[in-house]
XYZ file of C-alpha atoms in Angstrom:
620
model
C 59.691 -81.802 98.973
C 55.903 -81.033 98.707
C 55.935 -80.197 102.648
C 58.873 -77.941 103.023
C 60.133 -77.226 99.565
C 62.736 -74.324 100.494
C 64.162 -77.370 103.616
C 64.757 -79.857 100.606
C 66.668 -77.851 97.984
C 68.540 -75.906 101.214
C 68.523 -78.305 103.983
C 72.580 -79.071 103.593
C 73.874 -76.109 102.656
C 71.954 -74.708 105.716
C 73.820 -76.707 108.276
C 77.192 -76.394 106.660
C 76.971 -72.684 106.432
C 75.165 -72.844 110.630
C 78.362 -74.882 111.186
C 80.788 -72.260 109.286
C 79.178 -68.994 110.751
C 79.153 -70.406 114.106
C 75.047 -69.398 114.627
C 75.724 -66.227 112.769
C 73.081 -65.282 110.119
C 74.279 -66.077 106.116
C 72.335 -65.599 102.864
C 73.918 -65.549 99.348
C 73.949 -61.581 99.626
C 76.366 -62.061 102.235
C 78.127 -64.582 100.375
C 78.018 -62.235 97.358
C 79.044 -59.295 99.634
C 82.482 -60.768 100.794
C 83.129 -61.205 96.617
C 82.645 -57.662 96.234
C 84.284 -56.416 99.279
C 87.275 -58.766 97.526
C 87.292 -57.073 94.217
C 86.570 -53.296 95.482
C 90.259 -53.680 98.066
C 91.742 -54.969 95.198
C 91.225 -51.494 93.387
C 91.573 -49.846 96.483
C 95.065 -51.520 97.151
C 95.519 -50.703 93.278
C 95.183 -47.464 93.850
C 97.026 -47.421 96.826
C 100.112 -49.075 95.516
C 100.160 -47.007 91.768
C 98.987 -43.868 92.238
C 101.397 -42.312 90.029
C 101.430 -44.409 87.198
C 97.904 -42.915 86.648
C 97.320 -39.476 84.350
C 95.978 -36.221 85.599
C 92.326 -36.012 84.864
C 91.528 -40.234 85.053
C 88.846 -41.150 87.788
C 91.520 -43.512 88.920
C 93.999 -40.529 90.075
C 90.984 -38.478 91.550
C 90.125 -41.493 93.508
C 93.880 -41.802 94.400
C 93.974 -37.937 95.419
C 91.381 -38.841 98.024
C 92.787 -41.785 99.408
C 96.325 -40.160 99.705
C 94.337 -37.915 101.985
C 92.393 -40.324 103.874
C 95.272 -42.001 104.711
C 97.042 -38.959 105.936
C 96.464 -39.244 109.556
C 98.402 -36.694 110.918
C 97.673 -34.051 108.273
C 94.012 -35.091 109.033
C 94.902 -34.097 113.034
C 96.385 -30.996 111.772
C 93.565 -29.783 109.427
C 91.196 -30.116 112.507
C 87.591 -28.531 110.832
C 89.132 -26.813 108.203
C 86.681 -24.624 106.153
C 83.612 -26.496 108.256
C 84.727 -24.413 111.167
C 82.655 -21.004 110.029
C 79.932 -23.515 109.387
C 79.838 -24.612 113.303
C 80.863 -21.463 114.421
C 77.529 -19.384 112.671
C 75.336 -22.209 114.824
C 77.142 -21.216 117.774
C 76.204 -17.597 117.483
C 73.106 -17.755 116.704
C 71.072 -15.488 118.803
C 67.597 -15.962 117.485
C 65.217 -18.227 115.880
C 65.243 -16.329 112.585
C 69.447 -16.598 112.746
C 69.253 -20.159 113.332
C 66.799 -20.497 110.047
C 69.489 -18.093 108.212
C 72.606 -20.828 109.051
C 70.023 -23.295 108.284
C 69.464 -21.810 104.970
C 73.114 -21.659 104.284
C 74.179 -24.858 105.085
C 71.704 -26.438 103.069
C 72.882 -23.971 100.532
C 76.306 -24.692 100.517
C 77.304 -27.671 101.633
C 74.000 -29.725 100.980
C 73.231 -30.814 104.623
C 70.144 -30.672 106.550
C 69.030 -30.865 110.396
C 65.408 -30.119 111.005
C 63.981 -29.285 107.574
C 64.827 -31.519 105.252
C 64.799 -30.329 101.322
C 65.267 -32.704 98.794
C 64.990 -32.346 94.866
C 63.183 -35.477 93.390
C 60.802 -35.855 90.110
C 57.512 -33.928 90.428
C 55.055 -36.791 90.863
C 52.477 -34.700 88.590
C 55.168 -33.846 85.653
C 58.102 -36.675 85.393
C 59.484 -33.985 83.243
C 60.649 -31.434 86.319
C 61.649 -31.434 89.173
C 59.733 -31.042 92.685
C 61.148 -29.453 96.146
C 60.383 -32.422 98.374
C 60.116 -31.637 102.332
C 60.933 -34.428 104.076
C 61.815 -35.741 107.929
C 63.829 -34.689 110.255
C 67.627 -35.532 110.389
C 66.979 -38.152 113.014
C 70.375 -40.370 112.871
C 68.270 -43.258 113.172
C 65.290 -44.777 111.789
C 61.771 -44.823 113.651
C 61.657 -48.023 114.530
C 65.364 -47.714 116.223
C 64.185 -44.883 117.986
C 61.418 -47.000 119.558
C 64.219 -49.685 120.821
C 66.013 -49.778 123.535
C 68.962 -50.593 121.933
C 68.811 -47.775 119.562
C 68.063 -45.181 122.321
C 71.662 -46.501 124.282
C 73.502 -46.197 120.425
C 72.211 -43.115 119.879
C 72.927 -41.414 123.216
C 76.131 -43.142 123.393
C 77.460 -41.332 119.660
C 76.443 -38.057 120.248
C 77.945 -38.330 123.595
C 81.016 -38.660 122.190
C 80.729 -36.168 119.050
C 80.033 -33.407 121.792
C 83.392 -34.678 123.661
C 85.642 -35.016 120.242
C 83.698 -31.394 119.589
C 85.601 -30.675 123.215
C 82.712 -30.493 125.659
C 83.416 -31.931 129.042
C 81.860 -35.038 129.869
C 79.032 -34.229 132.584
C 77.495 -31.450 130.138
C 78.057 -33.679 127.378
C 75.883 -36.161 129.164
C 73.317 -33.733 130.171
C 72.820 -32.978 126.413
C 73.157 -36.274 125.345
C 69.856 -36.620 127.644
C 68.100 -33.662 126.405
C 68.847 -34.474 122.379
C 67.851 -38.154 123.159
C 64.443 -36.762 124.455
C 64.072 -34.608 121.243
C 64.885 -37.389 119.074
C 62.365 -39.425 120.521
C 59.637 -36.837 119.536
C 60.389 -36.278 116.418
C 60.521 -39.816 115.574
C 56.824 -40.259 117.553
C 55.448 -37.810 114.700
C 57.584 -40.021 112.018
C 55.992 -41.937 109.482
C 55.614 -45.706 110.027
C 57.189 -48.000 107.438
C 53.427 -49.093 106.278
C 53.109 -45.531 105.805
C 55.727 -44.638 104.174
C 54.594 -46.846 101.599
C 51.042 -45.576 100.925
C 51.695 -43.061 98.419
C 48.870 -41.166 98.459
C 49.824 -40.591 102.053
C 53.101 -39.571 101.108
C 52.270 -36.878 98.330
C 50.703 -33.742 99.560
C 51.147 -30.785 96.940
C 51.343 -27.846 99.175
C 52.022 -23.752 98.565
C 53.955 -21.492 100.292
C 50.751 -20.117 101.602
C 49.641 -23.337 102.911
C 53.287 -24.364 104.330
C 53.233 -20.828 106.264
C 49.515 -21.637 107.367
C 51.704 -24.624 109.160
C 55.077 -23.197 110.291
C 53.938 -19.938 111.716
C 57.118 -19.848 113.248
C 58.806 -19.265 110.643
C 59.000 -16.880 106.791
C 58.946 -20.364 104.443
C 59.547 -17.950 101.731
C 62.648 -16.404 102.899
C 63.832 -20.005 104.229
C 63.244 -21.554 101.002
C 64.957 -18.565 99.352
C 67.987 -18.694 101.835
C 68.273 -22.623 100.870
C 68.432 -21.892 97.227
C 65.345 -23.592 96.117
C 63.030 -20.527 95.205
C 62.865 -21.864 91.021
C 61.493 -24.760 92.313
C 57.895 -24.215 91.172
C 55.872 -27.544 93.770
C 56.411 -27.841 97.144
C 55.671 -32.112 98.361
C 55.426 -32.382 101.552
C 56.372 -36.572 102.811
C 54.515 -36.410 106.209
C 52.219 -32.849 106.851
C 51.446 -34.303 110.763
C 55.170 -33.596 111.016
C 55.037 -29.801 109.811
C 53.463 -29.346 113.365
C 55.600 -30.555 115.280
C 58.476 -29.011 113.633
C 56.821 -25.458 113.876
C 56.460 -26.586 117.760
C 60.023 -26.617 118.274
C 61.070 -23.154 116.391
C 60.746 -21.174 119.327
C 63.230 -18.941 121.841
C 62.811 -21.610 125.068
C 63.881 -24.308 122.257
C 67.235 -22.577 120.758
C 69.942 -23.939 122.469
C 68.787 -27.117 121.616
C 68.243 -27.165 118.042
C 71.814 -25.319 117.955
C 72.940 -28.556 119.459
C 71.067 -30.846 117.424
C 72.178 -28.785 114.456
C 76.074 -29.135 115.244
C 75.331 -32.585 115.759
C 73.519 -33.447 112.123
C 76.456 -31.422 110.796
C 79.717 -33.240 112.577
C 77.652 -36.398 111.782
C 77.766 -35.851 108.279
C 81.459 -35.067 108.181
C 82.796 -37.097 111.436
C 84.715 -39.759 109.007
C 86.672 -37.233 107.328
C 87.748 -35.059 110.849
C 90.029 -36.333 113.706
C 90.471 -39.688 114.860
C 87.928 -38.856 117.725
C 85.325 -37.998 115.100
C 86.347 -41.451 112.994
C 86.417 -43.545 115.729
C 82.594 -42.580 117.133
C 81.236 -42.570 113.447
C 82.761 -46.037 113.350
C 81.426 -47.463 116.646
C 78.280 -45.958 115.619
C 78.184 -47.406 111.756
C 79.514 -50.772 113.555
C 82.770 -50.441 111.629
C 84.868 -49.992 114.454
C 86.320 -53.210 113.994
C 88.135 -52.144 111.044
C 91.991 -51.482 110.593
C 93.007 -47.906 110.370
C 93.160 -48.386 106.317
C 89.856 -50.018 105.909
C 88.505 -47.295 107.427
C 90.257 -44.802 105.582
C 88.915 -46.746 102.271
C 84.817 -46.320 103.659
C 85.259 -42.542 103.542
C 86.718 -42.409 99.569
C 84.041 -45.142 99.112
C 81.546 -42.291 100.128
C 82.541 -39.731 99.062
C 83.860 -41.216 95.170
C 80.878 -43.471 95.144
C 80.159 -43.487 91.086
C 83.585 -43.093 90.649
C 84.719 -45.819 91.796
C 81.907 -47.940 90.557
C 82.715 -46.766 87.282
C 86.405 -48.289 87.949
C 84.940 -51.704 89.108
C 82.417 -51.575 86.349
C 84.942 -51.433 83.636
C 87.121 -54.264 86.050
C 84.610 -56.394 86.576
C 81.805 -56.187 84.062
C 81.985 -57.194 80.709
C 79.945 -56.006 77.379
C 79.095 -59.250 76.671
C 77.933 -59.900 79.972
C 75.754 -56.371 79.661
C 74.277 -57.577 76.485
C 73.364 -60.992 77.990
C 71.241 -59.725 80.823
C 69.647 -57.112 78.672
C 68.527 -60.020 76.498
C 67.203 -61.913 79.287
C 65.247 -58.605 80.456
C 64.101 -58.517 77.272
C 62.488 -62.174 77.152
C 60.910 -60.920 80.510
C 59.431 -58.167 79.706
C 57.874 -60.154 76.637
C 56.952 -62.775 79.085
C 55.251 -60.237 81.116
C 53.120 -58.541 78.006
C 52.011 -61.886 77.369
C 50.824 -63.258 80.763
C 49.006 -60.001 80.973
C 47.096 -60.932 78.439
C 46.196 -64.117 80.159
C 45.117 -62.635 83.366
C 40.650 -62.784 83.374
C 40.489 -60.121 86.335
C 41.678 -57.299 84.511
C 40.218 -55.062 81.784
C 40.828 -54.590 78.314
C 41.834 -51.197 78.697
C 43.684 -51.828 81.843
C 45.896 -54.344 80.383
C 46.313 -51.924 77.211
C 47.767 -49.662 79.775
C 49.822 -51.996 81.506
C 51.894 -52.944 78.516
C 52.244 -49.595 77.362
C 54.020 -48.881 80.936
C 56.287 -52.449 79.990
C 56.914 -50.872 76.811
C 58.074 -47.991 78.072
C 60.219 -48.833 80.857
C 63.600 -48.141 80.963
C 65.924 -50.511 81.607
C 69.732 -49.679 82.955
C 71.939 -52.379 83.516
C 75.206 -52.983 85.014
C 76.727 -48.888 85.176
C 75.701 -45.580 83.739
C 75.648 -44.963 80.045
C 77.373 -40.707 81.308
C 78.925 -40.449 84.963
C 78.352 -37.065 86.256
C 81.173 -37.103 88.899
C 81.802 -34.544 92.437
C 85.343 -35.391 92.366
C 87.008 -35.026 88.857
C 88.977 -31.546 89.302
C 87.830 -30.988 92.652
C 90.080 -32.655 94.777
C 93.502 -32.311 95.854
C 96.384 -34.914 97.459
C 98.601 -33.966 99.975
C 100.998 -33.260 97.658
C 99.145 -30.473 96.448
C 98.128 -29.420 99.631
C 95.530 -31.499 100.400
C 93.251 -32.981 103.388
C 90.227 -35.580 103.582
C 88.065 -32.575 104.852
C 88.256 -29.645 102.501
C 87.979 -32.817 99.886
C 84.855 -33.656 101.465
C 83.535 -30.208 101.581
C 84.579 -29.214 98.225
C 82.056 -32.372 96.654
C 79.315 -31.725 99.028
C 79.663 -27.883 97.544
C 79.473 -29.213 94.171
C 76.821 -31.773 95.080
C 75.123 -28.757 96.721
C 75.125 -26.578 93.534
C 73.630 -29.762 91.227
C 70.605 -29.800 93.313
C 69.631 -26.725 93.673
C 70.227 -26.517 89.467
C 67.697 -28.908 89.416
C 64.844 -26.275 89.808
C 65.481 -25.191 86.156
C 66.330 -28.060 84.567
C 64.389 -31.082 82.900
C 64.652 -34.609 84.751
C 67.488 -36.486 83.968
C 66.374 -39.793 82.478
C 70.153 -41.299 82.817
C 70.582 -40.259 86.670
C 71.177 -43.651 89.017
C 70.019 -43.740 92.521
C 73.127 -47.139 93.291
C 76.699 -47.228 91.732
C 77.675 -50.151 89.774
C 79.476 -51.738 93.220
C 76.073 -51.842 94.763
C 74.413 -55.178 95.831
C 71.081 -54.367 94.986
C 68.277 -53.382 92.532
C 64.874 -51.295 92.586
C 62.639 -49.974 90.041
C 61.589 -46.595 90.242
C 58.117 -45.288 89.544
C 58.733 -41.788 89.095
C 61.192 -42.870 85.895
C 59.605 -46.005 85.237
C 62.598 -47.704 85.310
C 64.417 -51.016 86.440
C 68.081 -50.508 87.583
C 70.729 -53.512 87.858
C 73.766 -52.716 88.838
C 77.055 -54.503 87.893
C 78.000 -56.205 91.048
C 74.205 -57.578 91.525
C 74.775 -59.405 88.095
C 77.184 -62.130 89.125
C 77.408 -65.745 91.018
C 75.353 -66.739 93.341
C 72.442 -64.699 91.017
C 73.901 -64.869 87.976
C 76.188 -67.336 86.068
C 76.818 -66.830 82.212
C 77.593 -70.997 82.278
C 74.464 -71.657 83.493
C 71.243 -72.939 82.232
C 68.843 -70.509 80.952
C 66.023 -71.961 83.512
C 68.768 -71.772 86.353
C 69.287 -68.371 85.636
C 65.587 -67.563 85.139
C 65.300 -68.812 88.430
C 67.740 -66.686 90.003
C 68.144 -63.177 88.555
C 65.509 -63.853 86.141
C 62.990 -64.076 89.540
C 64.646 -60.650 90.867
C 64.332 -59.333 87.358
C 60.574 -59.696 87.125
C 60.151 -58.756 90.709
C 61.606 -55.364 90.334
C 58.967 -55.161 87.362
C 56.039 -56.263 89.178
C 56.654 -53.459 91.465
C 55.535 -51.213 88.806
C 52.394 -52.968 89.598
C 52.194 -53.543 93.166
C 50.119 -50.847 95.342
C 52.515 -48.033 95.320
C 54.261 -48.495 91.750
C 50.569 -49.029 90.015
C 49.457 -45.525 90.903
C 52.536 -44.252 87.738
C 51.651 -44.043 84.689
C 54.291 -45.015 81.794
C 55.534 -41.663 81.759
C 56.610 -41.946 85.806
C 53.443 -39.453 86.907
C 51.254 -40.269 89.651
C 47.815 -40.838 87.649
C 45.368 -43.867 88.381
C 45.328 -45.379 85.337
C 42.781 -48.088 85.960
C 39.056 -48.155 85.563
C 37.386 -48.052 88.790
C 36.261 -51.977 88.647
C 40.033 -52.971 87.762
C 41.074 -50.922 90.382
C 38.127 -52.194 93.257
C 39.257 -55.814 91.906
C 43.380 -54.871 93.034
C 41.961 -53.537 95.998
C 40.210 -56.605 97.332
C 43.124 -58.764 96.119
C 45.403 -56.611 98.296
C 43.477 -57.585 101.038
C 43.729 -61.408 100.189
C 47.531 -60.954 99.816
C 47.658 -59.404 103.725
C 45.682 -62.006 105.359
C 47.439 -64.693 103.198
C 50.930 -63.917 104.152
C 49.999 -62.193 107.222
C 48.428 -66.161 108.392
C 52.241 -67.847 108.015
C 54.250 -68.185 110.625
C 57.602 -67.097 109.894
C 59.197 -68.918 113.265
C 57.260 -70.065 116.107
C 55.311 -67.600 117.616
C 55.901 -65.194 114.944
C 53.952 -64.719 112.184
C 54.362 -62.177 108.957
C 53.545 -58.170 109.025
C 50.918 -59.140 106.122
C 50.501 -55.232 105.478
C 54.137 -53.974 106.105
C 55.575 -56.995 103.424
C 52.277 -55.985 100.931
C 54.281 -54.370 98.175
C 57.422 -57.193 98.289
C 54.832 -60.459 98.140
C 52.930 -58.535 95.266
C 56.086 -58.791 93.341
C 57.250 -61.564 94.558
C 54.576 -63.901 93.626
C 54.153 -61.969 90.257
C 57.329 -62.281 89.439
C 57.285 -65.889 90.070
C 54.361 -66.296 87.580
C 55.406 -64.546 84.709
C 58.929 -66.530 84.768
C 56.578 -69.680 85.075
C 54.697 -69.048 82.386
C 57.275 -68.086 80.438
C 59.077 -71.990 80.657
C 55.117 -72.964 79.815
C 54.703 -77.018 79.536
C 58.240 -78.071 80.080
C 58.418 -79.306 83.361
C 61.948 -80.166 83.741
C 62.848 -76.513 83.258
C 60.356 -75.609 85.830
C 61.671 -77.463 88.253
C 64.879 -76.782 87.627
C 63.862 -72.852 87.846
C 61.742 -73.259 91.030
C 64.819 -74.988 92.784
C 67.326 -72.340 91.425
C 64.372 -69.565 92.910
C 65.156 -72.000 96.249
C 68.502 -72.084 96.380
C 68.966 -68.262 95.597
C 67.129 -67.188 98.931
C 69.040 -70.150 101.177
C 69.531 -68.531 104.603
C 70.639 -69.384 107.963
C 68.775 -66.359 109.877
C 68.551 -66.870 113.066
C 64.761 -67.206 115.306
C 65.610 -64.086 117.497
C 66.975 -62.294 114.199
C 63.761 -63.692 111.971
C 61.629 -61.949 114.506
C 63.464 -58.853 114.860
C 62.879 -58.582 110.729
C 59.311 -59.250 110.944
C 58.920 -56.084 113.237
C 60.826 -53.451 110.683
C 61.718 -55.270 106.920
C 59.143 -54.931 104.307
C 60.671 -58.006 102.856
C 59.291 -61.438 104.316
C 61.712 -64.184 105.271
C 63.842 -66.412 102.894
C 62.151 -69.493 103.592
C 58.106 -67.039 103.425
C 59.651 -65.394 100.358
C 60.281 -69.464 99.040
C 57.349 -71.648 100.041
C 55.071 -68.936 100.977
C 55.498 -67.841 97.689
C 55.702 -71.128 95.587
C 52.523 -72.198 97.598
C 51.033 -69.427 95.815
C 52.101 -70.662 92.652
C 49.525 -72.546 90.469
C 52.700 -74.127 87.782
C 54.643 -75.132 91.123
C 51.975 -77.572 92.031
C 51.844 -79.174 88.380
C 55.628 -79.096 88.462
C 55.815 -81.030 91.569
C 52.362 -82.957 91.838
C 51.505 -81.097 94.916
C 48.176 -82.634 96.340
C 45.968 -82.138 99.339
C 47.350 -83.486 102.210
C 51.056 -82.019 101.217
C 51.736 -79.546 104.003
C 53.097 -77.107 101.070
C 49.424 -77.530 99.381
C 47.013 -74.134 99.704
C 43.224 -74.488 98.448
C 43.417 -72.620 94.903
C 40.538 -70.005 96.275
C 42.905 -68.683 99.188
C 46.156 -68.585 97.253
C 47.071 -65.143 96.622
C 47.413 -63.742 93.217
C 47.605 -60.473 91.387
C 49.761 -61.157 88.230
């Protein structure tokens, strides 16, 4: 136990489930996913089988209205683009670079899609009151890192192969561009951020004018683009990655237009593939590595898109009780106490730093399970077949309306009760720009959540995501918010040279362990995730104080939660691109950093789990 901690609580269940999966990789996400999937094709073959016993104007018949037109194959073959066709058609005749920024324009405009400048609405860093026009990447279809694999290179190529053939271009010319928009991608994703960098916030943040955006694109009139999009309220301009701004300008340019028409049509029939042809499905399947699916399944993914709160808000009310609600929120509660308290404990920070830290616990929002208001795309803006309906002019008429909310955003406060995951959603984040923690309903069940269980087994658990999500309020991106969600440094300059240095202890602590043989953690890349995982850890420790049976009965739930069966080739493949270290790094790297897992377990010198207390890393 004291040598490999996460091996004794997991060792069994790890060779069953090795023995079950046949070598595939298995974690209790998984375990939890295939419970969901369960309970969301139960609604879906709800919906399927009673669509008419369900009123006009319930999110269950607008949900139903969709379906009926997913599953509408032929009338899908029939519609062909539909209303998207003027759309693809403007791209095609385009005849200059300022035309091509026009179309741009629109279709960001209209139907909320972007290709090579990306606009995006999110909370003004400086005033969590309003909203800020971000500029972001590229459309790029893949990630950075998958643009730097071979793999990736071969997927990529492969899919917009065959979107140019379902499009109707002949094979060798599809190939030839298939070549030339692989080539492109691969630049753009050369002046992409890094993952590390994408994390560094102050990296990430650059407040920049019109003036000083058309000091950069030169190519192009940033006013009369940003006008043309529908963003001119918008009073800030962010811009994600300025080394990018460059490279874009590089490309706006006569010798370049043909191909950023292509790569334009492309971003668009991307967006839209799963609700065209067959052709379109089938290579937006292969790519998404659904392709696997039955003809129905697949049908269900696009309403599950494109009705994504509305159907959580069916599975919510299914599957996720008040009682249940008011549970968790009391256990978030005890946490958050917890958290004031061992704050108080810590001897490395400030008076006035702590003073501000439990102001920003006291202030944190806290949204659990579904939203309080949906704001739904869909209700009234869909049609069936039997009113005339198809999957595509359903998809186009909520990206319209999705389209229009955004661009209202430029004149209208924040709003505080907006979620960034449905209630369906396996996950949970806290955001710094709302201060906030967000659970959603299907996160809050078996195997991380069990209303018949203890209260340490639980603590252990959920409780242990629960505090993590908070510590990232504190880790080094969410500690430069302030309780009101703006980006201020609120800690004296000692506090803050003390976090500093131990950040650095936390990257060459993690960054010595050796995930798998000959593999050791990205102590940098995984910064943020061990800050809150070893924080959360703590508080929930101290929290259970002197009683060690409930500590040990917590630190084996904490175990159990993160059992995987990952396998060497996969481990490695996550240490190159996850910020999040390893189940068994996340466990005993973790634990080993852990000064009430030692007492609960006697750990000594000599255990192989043991660390010297001076190298163990700690923040909270």
């Amino acid at each position: 136990m004291q040598d490999d901690f996460y091996e004794h609580v997991n060792g069994k269940v790890i060779k069953e489930k090795k023995a079950e999966n046949e070598g595939e990789s298995w974690d209790n996400f998984a375990s939890l996913s295939d419970r969901v999937k369960e309970q969301i094709g139960s609604i879906s073959k709800d919906l399927k089988d009673n669509v008419d016993k369900y009123e006009d104007g319930t999110v269950e018949k607008d949900v139903a209205k969709i379906y009926k037109t997913a599953l509408d194959t032929e009338g899908r073959e029939k519609a062909g683009y539909g209303t998207l066709a003027p759309y693809l058609e403007a791209i095609k005749s385009v005849d200059s670079i300022e035309n091509y920024l026009q179309v741009l324009g629109e279709i960001r405009k209209e139907l909320g899609k972007t290709s090579l400048i990306t606009f995006l609405p999110e909370v003004n860093p400086k005033n969590s009151e309003k909203y800020a026009l971000f500029i972001d990447e590229p459309n790029m279809l893949l990630a950075k890192d998958e643009l730097e694999d071979e793999q990736g290179i071969t997927d990529i190529k492969t899919y917009v192969m065959s979107i140019l053939e379902a499009s109707g271009m002949e094979g060798k010319e599809s190939e030839e561009w298939g070549n030339k928009l692989v080539d492109f991608y691969k630049d753009i994703a050369d002046a992409a951020l890094s993952k590390v960098e994408k994390n560094d916030v102050k990296l990430t943040t650059n407040y920049l004018t019109d003036e000083d955006l058309q000091a950069k694109l030169t190519n192009m009139d940033v006013k009369k683009f940003i006008a043309d999009s529908g963003f001119e309220s918008f009073e800030n301009r962010v811009v994600i990655n300025t080394r990018m701004l460059e490279k874009i300008n590089g490309y706006l340019t006569k010798d370049n237009l043909e191909l950023l028409k292509q790569y334009t049509t492309i971003a668009l029939l991307n967006d839209f593939a799963p609700y065209l042809n067959n052709k379109f499905v089938e290579a937006s399947a292969k790519f998404n590595q659904i392709e696997n699916m039955e003809t129905e399944e697949k049908a269900w993914e696009s309403v599950k898109t494109l009705a994504e709160f509305e159907i959580g808000e069916i599975y919510a009310k299914k599957y996720f009780s008040q009682e249940k609600k008011a549970a968790v929120e009391k256990l978030v509660s005890d946490i958050l106490a917890g958290y004031k308290k061992h704050i108080d404990s810590l001897d490395w920070l400030s008076a006035e730093s702590k003073e501000e830290a439990k102001n920003k616990i006291d202030n944190m929002a806290v949204k659990i399970g579904y939203p309080e208001n949906y704001t739904s795309f869909v209700k009234g803006n869909v049609k069936s077949t039997d009113e005339g309906g198809t999957l595509i002019e359903n998809a186009i008429a909520i990206s319209k309306l999705k389209a229009a909310s955004e661009i209202a955003k430029g004149t209208k406060p924040v709003d505080r009760g907006e979620w960034g995951l449905s209630p369906q959603i396996i996950n949970a984040y806290y955001e710094a720009s709302g201060n906030q923690i967000v659970f959603p309903a299907a996160m809050l069940q078996e195997p991380f959540y069990n209303e018949n269980a203890s209260y340490a087994t639980n603590l252990g658990a959920i409780g242990a995501i629960i505090a993590h999500e908070i510590t990232h309020a504190f880790d080094d991106a969410g500690s430069l918010y302030d309780d009101k969600g703006n980006y201020r440094d609120w800690w004296t300059a000692e506090d803050r040279n003390s976090f500093t240095e131990r950040a650095k202890k936390f990257i060459e602590y993690f960054g010595s362990i050796e995930a798998v043989p000959g593999a050791k953690v990205d102590g940098e890349l995984t910064l943020g995730e061990n800050i809150a995982n070893t924080g959360g850890i703590s508080v929930i420790s101290s929290m259970l104080e002197n009683d060690i049976e409930a500590l040990k009965e917590m630190f084996k739930s904490y175990a159990t939660s993160w059992v995987s069966t990952m396998s060497d080739d996969d481990t490695k493949a996550q240490l190159k691109s996850d910020v999040h270290a390893p189940a068994k790094v996340r466990v005993n790297g973790v634990l080993s950093a852990t000064d009430a897992f030692y007492k609960a377990f006697n750990v000594k010198p000599g255990d192989k789990m043991y660390v010297e207390p001076e190298k163990r890393a700690k923040m909270f």
